[in-house]
mmCIF file of C-alpha atoms in Angstrom:
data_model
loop_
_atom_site.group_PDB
_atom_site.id
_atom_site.type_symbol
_atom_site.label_atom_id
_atom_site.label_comp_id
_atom_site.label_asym_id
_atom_site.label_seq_id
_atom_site.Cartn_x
_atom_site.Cartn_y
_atom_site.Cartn_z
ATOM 1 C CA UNK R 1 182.264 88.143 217.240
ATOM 2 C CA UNK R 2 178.432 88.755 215.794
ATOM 3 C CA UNK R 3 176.344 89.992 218.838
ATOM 4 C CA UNK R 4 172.955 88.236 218.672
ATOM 5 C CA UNK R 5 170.481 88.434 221.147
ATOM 6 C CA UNK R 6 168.824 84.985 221.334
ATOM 7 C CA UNK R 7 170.578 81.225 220.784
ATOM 8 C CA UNK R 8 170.590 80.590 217.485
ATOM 9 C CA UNK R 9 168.822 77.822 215.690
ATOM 10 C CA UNK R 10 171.485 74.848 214.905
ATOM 11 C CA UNK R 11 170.959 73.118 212.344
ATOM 12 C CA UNK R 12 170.731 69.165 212.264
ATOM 13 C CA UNK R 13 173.643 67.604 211.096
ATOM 14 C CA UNK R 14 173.743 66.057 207.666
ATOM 15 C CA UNK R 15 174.080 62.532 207.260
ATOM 16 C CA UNK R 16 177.620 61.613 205.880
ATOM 17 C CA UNK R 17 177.924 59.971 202.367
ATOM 18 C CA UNK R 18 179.076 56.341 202.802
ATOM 19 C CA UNK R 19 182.718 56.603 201.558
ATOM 20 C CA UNK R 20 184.602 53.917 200.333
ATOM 21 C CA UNK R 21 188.562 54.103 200.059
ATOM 22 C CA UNK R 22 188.365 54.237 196.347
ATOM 23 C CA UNK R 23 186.173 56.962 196.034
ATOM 24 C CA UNK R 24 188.319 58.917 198.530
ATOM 25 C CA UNK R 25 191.659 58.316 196.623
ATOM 26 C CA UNK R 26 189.815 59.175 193.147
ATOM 27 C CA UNK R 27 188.463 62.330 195.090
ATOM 28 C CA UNK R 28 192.025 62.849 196.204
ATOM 29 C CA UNK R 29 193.650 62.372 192.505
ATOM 30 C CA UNK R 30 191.616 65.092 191.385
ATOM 31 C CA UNK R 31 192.267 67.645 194.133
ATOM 32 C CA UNK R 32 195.711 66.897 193.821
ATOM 33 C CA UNK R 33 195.772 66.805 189.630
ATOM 34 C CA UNK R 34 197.470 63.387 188.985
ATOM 35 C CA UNK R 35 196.016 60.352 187.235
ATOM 36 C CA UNK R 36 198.199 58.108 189.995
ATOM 37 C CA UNK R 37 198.287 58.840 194.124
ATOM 38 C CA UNK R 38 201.657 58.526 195.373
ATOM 39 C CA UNK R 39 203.444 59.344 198.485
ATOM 40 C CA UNK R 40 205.727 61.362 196.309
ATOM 41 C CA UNK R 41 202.522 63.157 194.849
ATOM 42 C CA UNK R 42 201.248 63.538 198.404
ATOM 43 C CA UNK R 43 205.016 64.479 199.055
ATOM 44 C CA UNK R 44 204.817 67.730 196.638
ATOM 45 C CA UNK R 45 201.205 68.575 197.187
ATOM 46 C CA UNK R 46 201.596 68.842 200.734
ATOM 47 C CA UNK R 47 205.073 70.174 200.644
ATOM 48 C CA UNK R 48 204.185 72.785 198.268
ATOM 49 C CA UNK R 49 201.530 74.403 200.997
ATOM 50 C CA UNK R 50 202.425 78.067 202.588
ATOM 51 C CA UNK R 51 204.715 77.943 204.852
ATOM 52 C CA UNK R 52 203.346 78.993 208.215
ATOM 53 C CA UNK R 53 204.859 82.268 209.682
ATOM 54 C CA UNK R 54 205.588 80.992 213.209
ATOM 55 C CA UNK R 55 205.895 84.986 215.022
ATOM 56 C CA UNK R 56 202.791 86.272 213.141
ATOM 57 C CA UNK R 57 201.056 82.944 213.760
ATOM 58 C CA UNK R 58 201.342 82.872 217.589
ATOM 59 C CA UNK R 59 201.290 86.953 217.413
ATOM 60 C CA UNK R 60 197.635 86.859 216.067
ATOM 61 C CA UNK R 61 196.402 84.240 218.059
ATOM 62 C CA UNK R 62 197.484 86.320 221.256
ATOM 63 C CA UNK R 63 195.812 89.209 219.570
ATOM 64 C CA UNK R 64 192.480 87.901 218.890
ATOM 65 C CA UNK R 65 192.639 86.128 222.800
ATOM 66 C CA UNK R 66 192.575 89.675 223.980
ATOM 67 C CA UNK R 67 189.192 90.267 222.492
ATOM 68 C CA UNK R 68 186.359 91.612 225.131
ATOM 69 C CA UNK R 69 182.617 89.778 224.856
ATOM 70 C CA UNK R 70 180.372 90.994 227.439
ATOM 71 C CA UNK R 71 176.399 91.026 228.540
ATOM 72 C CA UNK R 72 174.264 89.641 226.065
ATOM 73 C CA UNK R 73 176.609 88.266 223.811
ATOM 74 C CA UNK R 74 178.951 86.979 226.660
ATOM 75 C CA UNK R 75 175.528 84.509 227.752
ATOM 76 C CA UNK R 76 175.427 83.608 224.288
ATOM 77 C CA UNK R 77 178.547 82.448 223.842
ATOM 78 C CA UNK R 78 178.407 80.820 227.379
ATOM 79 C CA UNK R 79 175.480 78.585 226.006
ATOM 80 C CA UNK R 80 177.279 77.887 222.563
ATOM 81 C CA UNK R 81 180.073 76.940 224.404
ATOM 82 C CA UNK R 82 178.067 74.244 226.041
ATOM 83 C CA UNK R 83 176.058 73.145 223.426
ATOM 84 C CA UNK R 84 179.768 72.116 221.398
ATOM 85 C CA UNK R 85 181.405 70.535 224.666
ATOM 86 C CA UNK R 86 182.477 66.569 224.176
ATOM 87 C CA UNK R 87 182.005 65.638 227.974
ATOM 88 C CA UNK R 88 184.833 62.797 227.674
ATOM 89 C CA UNK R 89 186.315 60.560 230.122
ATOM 90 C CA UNK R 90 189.562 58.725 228.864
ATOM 91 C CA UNK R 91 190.901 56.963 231.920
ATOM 92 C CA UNK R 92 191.664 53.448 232.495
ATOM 93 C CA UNK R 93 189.845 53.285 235.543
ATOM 94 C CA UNK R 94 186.415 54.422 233.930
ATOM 95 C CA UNK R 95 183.532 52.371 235.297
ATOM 96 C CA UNK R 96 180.181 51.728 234.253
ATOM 97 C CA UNK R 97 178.726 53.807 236.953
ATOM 98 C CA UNK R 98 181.165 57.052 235.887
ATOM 99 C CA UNK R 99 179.773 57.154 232.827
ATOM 100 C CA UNK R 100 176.247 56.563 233.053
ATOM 101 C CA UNK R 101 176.929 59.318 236.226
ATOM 102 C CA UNK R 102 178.807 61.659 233.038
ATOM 103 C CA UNK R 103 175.613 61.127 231.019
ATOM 104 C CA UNK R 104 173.431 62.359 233.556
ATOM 105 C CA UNK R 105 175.478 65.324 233.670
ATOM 106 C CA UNK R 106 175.055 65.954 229.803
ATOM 107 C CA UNK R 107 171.198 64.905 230.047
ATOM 108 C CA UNK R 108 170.932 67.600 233.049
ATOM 109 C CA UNK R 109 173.971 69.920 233.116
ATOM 110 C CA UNK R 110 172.215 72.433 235.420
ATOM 111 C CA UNK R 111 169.351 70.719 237.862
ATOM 112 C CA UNK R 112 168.139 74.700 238.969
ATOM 113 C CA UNK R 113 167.814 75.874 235.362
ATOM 114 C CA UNK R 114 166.007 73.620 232.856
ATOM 115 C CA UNK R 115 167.081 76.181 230.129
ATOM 116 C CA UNK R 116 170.609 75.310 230.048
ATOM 117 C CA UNK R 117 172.030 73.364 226.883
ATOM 118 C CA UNK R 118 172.977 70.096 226.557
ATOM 119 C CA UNK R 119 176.723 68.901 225.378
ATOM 120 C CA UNK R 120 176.930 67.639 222.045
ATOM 121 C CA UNK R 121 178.582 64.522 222.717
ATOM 122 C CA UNK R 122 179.303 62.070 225.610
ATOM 123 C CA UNK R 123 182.969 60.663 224.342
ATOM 124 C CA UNK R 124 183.772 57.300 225.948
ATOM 125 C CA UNK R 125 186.455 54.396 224.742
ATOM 126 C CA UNK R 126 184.614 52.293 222.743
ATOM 127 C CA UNK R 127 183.828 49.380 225.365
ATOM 128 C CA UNK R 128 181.508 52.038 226.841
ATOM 129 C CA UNK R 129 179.562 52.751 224.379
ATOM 130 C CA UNK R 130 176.710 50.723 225.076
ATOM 131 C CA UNK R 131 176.634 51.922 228.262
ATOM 132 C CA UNK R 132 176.273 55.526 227.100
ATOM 133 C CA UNK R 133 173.538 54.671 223.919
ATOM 134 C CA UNK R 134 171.540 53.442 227.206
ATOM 135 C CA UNK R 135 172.002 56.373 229.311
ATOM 136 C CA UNK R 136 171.207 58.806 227.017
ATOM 137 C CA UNK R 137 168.722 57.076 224.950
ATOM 138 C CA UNK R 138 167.071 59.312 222.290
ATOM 139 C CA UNK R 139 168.143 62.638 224.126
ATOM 140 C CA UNK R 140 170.176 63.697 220.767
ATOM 141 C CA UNK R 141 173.360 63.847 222.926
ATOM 142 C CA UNK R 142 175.929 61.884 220.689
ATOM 143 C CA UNK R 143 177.919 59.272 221.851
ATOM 144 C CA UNK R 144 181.832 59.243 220.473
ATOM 145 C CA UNK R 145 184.026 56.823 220.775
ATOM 146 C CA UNK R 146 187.777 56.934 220.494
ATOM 147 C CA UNK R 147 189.477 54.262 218.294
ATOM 148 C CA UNK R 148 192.431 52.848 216.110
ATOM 149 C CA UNK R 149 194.795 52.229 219.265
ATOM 150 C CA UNK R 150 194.012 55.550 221.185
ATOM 151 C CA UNK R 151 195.663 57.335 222.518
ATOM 152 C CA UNK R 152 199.113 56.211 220.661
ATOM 153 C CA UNK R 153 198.138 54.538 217.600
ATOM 154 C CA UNK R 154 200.321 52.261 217.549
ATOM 155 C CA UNK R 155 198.772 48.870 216.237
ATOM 156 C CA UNK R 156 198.408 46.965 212.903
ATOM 157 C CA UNK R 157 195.553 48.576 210.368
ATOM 158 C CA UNK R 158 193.832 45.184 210.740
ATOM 159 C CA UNK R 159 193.728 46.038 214.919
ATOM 160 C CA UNK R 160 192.832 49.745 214.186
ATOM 161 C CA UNK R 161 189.847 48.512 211.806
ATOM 162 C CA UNK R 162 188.461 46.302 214.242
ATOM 163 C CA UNK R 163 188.802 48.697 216.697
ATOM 164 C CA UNK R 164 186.759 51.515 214.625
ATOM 165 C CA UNK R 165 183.841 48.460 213.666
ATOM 166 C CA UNK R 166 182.940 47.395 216.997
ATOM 167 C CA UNK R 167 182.699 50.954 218.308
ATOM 168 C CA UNK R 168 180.304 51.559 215.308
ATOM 169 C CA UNK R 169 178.513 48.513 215.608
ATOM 170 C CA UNK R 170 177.810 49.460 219.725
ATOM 171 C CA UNK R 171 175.986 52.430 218.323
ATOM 172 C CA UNK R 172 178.969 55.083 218.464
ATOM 173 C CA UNK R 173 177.863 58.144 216.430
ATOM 174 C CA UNK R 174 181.323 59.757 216.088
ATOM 175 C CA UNK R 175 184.098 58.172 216.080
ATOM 176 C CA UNK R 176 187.545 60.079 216.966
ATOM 177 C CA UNK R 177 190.876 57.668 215.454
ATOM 178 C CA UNK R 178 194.305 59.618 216.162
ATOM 179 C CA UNK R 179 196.460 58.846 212.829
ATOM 180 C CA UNK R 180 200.058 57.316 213.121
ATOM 181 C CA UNK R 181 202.457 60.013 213.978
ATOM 182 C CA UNK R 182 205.495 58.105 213.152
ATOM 183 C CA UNK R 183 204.821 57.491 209.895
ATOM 184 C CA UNK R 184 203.408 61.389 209.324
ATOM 185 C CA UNK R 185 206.710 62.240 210.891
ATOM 186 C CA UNK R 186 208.729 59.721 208.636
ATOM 187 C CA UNK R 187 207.377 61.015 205.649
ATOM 188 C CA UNK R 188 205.130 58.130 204.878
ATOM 189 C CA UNK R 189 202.121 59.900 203.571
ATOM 190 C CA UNK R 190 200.322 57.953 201.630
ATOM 191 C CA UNK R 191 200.660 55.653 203.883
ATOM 192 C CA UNK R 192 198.586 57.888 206.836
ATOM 193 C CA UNK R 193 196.221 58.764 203.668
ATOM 194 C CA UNK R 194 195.117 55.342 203.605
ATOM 195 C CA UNK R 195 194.599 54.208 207.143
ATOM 196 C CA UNK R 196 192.485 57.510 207.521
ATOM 197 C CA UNK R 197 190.935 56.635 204.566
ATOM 198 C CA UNK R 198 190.321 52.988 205.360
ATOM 199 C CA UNK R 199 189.394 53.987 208.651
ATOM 200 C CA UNK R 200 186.400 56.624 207.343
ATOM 201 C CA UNK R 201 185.083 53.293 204.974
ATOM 202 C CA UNK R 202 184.670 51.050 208.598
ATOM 203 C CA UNK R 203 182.950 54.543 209.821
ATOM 204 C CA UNK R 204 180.045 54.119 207.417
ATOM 205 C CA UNK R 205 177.254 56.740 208.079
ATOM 206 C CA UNK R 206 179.544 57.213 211.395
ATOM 207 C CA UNK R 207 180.770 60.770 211.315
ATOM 208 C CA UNK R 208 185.367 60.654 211.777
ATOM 209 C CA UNK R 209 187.271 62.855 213.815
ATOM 210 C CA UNK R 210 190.645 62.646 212.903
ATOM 211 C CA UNK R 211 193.441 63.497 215.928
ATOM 212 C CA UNK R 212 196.244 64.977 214.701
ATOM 213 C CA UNK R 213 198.139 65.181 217.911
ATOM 214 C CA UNK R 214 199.528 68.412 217.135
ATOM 215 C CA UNK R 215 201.672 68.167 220.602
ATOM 216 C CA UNK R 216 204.040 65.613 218.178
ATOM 217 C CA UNK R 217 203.960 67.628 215.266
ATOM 218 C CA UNK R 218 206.823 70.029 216.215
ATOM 219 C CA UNK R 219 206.446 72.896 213.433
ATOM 220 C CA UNK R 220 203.126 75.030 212.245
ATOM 221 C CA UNK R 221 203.907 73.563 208.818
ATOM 222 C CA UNK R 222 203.537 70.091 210.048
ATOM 223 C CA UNK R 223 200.030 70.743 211.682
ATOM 224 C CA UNK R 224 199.115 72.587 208.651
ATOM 225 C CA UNK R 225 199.986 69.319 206.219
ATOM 226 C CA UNK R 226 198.038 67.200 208.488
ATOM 227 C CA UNK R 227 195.203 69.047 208.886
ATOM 228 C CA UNK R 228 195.107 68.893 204.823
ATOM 229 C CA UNK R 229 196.202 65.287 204.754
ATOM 230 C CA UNK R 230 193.162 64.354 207.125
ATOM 231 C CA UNK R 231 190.828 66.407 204.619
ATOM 232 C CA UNK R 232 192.123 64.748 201.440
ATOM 233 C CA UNK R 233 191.644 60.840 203.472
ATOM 234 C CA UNK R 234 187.942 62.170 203.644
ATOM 235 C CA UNK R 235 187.988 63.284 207.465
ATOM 236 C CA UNK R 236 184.061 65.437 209.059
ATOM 237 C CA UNK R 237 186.368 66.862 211.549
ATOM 238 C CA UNK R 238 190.532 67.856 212.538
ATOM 239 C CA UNK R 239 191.023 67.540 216.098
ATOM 240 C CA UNK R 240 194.220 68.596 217.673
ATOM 241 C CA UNK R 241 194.774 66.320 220.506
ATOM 242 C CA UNK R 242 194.438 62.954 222.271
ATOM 243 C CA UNK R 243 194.575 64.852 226.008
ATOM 244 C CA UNK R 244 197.297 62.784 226.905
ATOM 245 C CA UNK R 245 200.321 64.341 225.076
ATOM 246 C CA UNK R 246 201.785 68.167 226.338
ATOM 247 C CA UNK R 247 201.080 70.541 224.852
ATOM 248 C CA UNK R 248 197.434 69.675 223.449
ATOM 249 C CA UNK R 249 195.183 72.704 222.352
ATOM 250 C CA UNK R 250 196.903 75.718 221.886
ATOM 251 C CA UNK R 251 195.619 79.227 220.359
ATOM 252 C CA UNK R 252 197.945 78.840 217.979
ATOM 253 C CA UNK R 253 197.772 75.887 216.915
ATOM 254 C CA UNK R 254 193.924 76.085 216.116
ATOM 255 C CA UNK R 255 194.315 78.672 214.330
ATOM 256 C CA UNK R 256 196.159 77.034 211.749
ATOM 257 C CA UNK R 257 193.546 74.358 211.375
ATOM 258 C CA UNK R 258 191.040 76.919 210.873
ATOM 259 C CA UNK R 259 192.704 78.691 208.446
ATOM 260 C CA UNK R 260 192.949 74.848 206.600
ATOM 261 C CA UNK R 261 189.379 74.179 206.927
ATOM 262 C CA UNK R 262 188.571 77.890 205.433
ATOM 263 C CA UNK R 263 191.285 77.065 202.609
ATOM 264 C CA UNK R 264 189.693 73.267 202.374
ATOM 265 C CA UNK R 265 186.378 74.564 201.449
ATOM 266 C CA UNK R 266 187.522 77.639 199.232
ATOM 267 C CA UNK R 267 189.386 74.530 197.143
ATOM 268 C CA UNK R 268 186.578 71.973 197.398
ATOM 269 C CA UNK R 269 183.795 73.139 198.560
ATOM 270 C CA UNK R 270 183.164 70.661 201.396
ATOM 271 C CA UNK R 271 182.990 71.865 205.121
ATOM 272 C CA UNK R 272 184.952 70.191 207.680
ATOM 273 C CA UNK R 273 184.720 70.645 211.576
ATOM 274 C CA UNK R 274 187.698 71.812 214.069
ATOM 275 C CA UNK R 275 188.102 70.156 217.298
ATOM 276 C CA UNK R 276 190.185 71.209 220.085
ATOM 277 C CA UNK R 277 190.919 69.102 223.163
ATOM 278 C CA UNK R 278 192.901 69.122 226.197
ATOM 279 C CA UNK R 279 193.683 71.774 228.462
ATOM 280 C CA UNK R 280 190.668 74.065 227.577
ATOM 281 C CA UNK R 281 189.355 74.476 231.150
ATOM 282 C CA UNK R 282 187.947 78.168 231.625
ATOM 283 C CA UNK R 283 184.739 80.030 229.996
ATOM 284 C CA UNK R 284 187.213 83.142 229.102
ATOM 285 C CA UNK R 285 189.303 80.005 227.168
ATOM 286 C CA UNK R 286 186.575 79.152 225.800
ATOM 287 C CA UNK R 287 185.504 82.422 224.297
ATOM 288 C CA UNK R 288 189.027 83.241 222.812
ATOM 289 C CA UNK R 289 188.316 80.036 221.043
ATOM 290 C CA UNK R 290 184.743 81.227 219.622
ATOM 291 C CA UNK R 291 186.463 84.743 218.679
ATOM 292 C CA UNK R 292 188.767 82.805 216.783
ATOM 293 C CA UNK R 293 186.413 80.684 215.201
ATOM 294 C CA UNK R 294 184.459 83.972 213.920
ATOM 295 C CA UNK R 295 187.272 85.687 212.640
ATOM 296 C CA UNK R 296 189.353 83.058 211.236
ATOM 297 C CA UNK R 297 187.228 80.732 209.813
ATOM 298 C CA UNK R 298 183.761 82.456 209.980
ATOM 299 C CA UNK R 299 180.238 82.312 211.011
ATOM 300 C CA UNK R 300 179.374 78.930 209.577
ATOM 301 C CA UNK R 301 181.275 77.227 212.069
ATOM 302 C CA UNK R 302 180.222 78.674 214.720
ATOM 303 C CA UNK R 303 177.916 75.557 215.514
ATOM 304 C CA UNK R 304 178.269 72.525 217.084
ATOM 305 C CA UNK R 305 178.037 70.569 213.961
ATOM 306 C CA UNK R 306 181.543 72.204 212.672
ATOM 307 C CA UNK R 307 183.302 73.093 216.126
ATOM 308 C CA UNK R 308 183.767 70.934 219.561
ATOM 309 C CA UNK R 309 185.672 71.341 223.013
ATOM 310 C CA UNK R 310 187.174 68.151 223.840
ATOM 311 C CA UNK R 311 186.663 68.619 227.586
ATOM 312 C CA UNK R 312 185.407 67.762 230.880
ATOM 313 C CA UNK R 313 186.329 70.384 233.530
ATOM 314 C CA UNK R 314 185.241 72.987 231.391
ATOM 315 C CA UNK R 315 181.930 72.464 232.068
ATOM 316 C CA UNK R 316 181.743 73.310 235.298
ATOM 317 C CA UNK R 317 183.316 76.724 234.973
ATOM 318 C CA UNK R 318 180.495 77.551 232.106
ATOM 319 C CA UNK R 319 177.725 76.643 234.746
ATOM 320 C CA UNK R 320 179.325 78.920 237.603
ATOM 321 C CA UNK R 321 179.866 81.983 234.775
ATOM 322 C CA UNK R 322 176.348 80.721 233.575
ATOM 323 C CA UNK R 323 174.808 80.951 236.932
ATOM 324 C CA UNK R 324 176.409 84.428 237.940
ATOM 325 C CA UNK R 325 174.756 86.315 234.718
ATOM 326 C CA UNK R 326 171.348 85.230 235.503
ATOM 327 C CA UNK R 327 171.878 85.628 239.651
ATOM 328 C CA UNK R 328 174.621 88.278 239.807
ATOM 329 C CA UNK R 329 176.750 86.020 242.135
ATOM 330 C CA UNK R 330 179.036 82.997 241.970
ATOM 331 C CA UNK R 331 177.335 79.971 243.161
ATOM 332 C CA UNK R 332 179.654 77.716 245.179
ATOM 333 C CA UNK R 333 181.637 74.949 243.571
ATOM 334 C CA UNK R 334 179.645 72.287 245.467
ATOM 335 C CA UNK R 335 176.625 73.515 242.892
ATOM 336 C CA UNK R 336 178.493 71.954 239.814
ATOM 337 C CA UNK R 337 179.103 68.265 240.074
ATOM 338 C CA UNK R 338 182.765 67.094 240.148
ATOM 339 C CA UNK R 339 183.903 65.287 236.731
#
């Protein structure tokens, strides 16, 4: 990982072009070289990928986890860290007051050290969204909203639509849709192309996180085809997992999807953002996944505009790692607020 000395300076995020789901199937026809998309074009395009080598896959992923960041570069990476969490709360039993209490947290993540960064996101089911646009007001902490039947997608296109539209129209900034894993697994393609793709049109200006679910994917290869599929249906950002489904983030399985995005842009030149989520609870997890990004993918992702946590818990053990650089000890548990 680069050693640098001081933060650096993130840039703001560009605004999305509106898509529509014709432009993103003409885009796609041309990326894939045929005049007509078909599942049986999507079929042999995604088919014809590299095959994923499962031992040296999982073998470099451990390798690059070993990887030793200290001092200055370890409170760097503590802050960036931070600065590309998605503070989320998923549960059925989320209240108004938990997540106006979560958005607190994000506003002020350390009350004894003004300095510390903010999350990028507060990430909410959509019928809190208001609730977090209020509580965080103009602080330039996103709000993102899960949609299209989270966590199992299971419902009709016309439900998942709906779904995606009133999150947008509460004022969600991102939205984060998992795509139909039955039909992925089935074979049916085109037909995941075009709810993502459908999906990104309702998004508007709205940036899309697409969740893979990568827990339900069985094989490398699979992850690797729907990383690409969710890049072809026009997707800002892969993420791997809903939280809900075992296994969710791996090492492994990240790395794949950063070796897509890398390949994505070498093909098209567009960037697109990596999102891991679930599981990730520790600031030395954290940092395997920032030596990953660096080495795999490279430096320009390395911001919060093209790599997230999906997390909660993982806050709290970046404060206490925070806290003991700049005080040499371990504050106490009871310092960090409970999730």
């Amino acid at each position: 990982m680069t050693v640098r000395t001081t933060s650096p300076s993130l840039p703001s995020p560009a605004a999305p072009s509106v898509a529509t789901t014709a432009g993103t199937v003409a885009h796609a026809r041309d990326v894939l070289g045929v005049s007509r998309l078909t599942n049986h074009a999507l079929t042999g395009w995604l088919h014809g990928l590299p095959g994923v080598d499962q031992v040296g896959c999982e073998a470099r992923a451990a390798s690059l986890g070993t990887r030793s960041v200290k001092t200055t570069s370890k409170a760097w990476a503590i802050d960036l860290a931070i600065g590309m969490i998605d503070l989320t709360t998923l549960e059925g039993a989320d209240t108004v007051g938990k997540v106006r209490s979560l958005c607190a947290k994000a506003l002020v993540p350390d009350p004894l050290d003004p300095s510390t960064p903010r999350p990028a996101a507060v990430c909410v089911y959509g019928d809190m969204v208001a609730t977090a646009k209020e509580a965080l007001g103009d602080s330039g902490v996103r709000v993102a909203a899960v949609a299209t039947a989270f966590p199992s997608g299971r419902a009709s296109l016309a439900v998942k639509l709906a779904d995606t539209r009133d999150a947008v129209r509460a004022g969600a900034d991102e939205i984060d849709m998992v795509i139909d894993r039955g039909a992925f697994l089935s074979g049916e393609y085109l037909t995941v192309f075009n709810q993502i793709a459908d999906v990104k049109a309702a998004c508007g200006d709205t940036h899309l996180k697409v969740i893979l679910e990568t827990g339900e994917l069985v094989t490398y290869d699979n992850v690797r085809r729907a990383a690409h599929l969710a890049m072809l249906a026009g997707g800002d950002f892969i993420k791997t997992s809903t939280g809900k489904v075992a296994p969710a983030a791996t090492l492994p399985v990240t790395l794949v999807m950063l070796e897509a995005v890398r390949d994505w842009r070498e093909l098209t030149g567009v960037q697109v953002g990596v999102k891991p989520a679930g599981g990730i609870r520790t600031t030395k997890d954290a940092i395997k996944y920032l030596v990953m990004v660096s080495e795999v993918a490279g430096e320009p992702w390395l911001s919060p505009d093209w790599f997230r946590f999906g997390a909660s818990g993982l806050l709290n053990d970046l404060l206490l790692q925070r806290q003991k650089l700049v005080t040499g000890a371990y504050s106490g548990p009871d310092y960090v607020t409970i999730d």
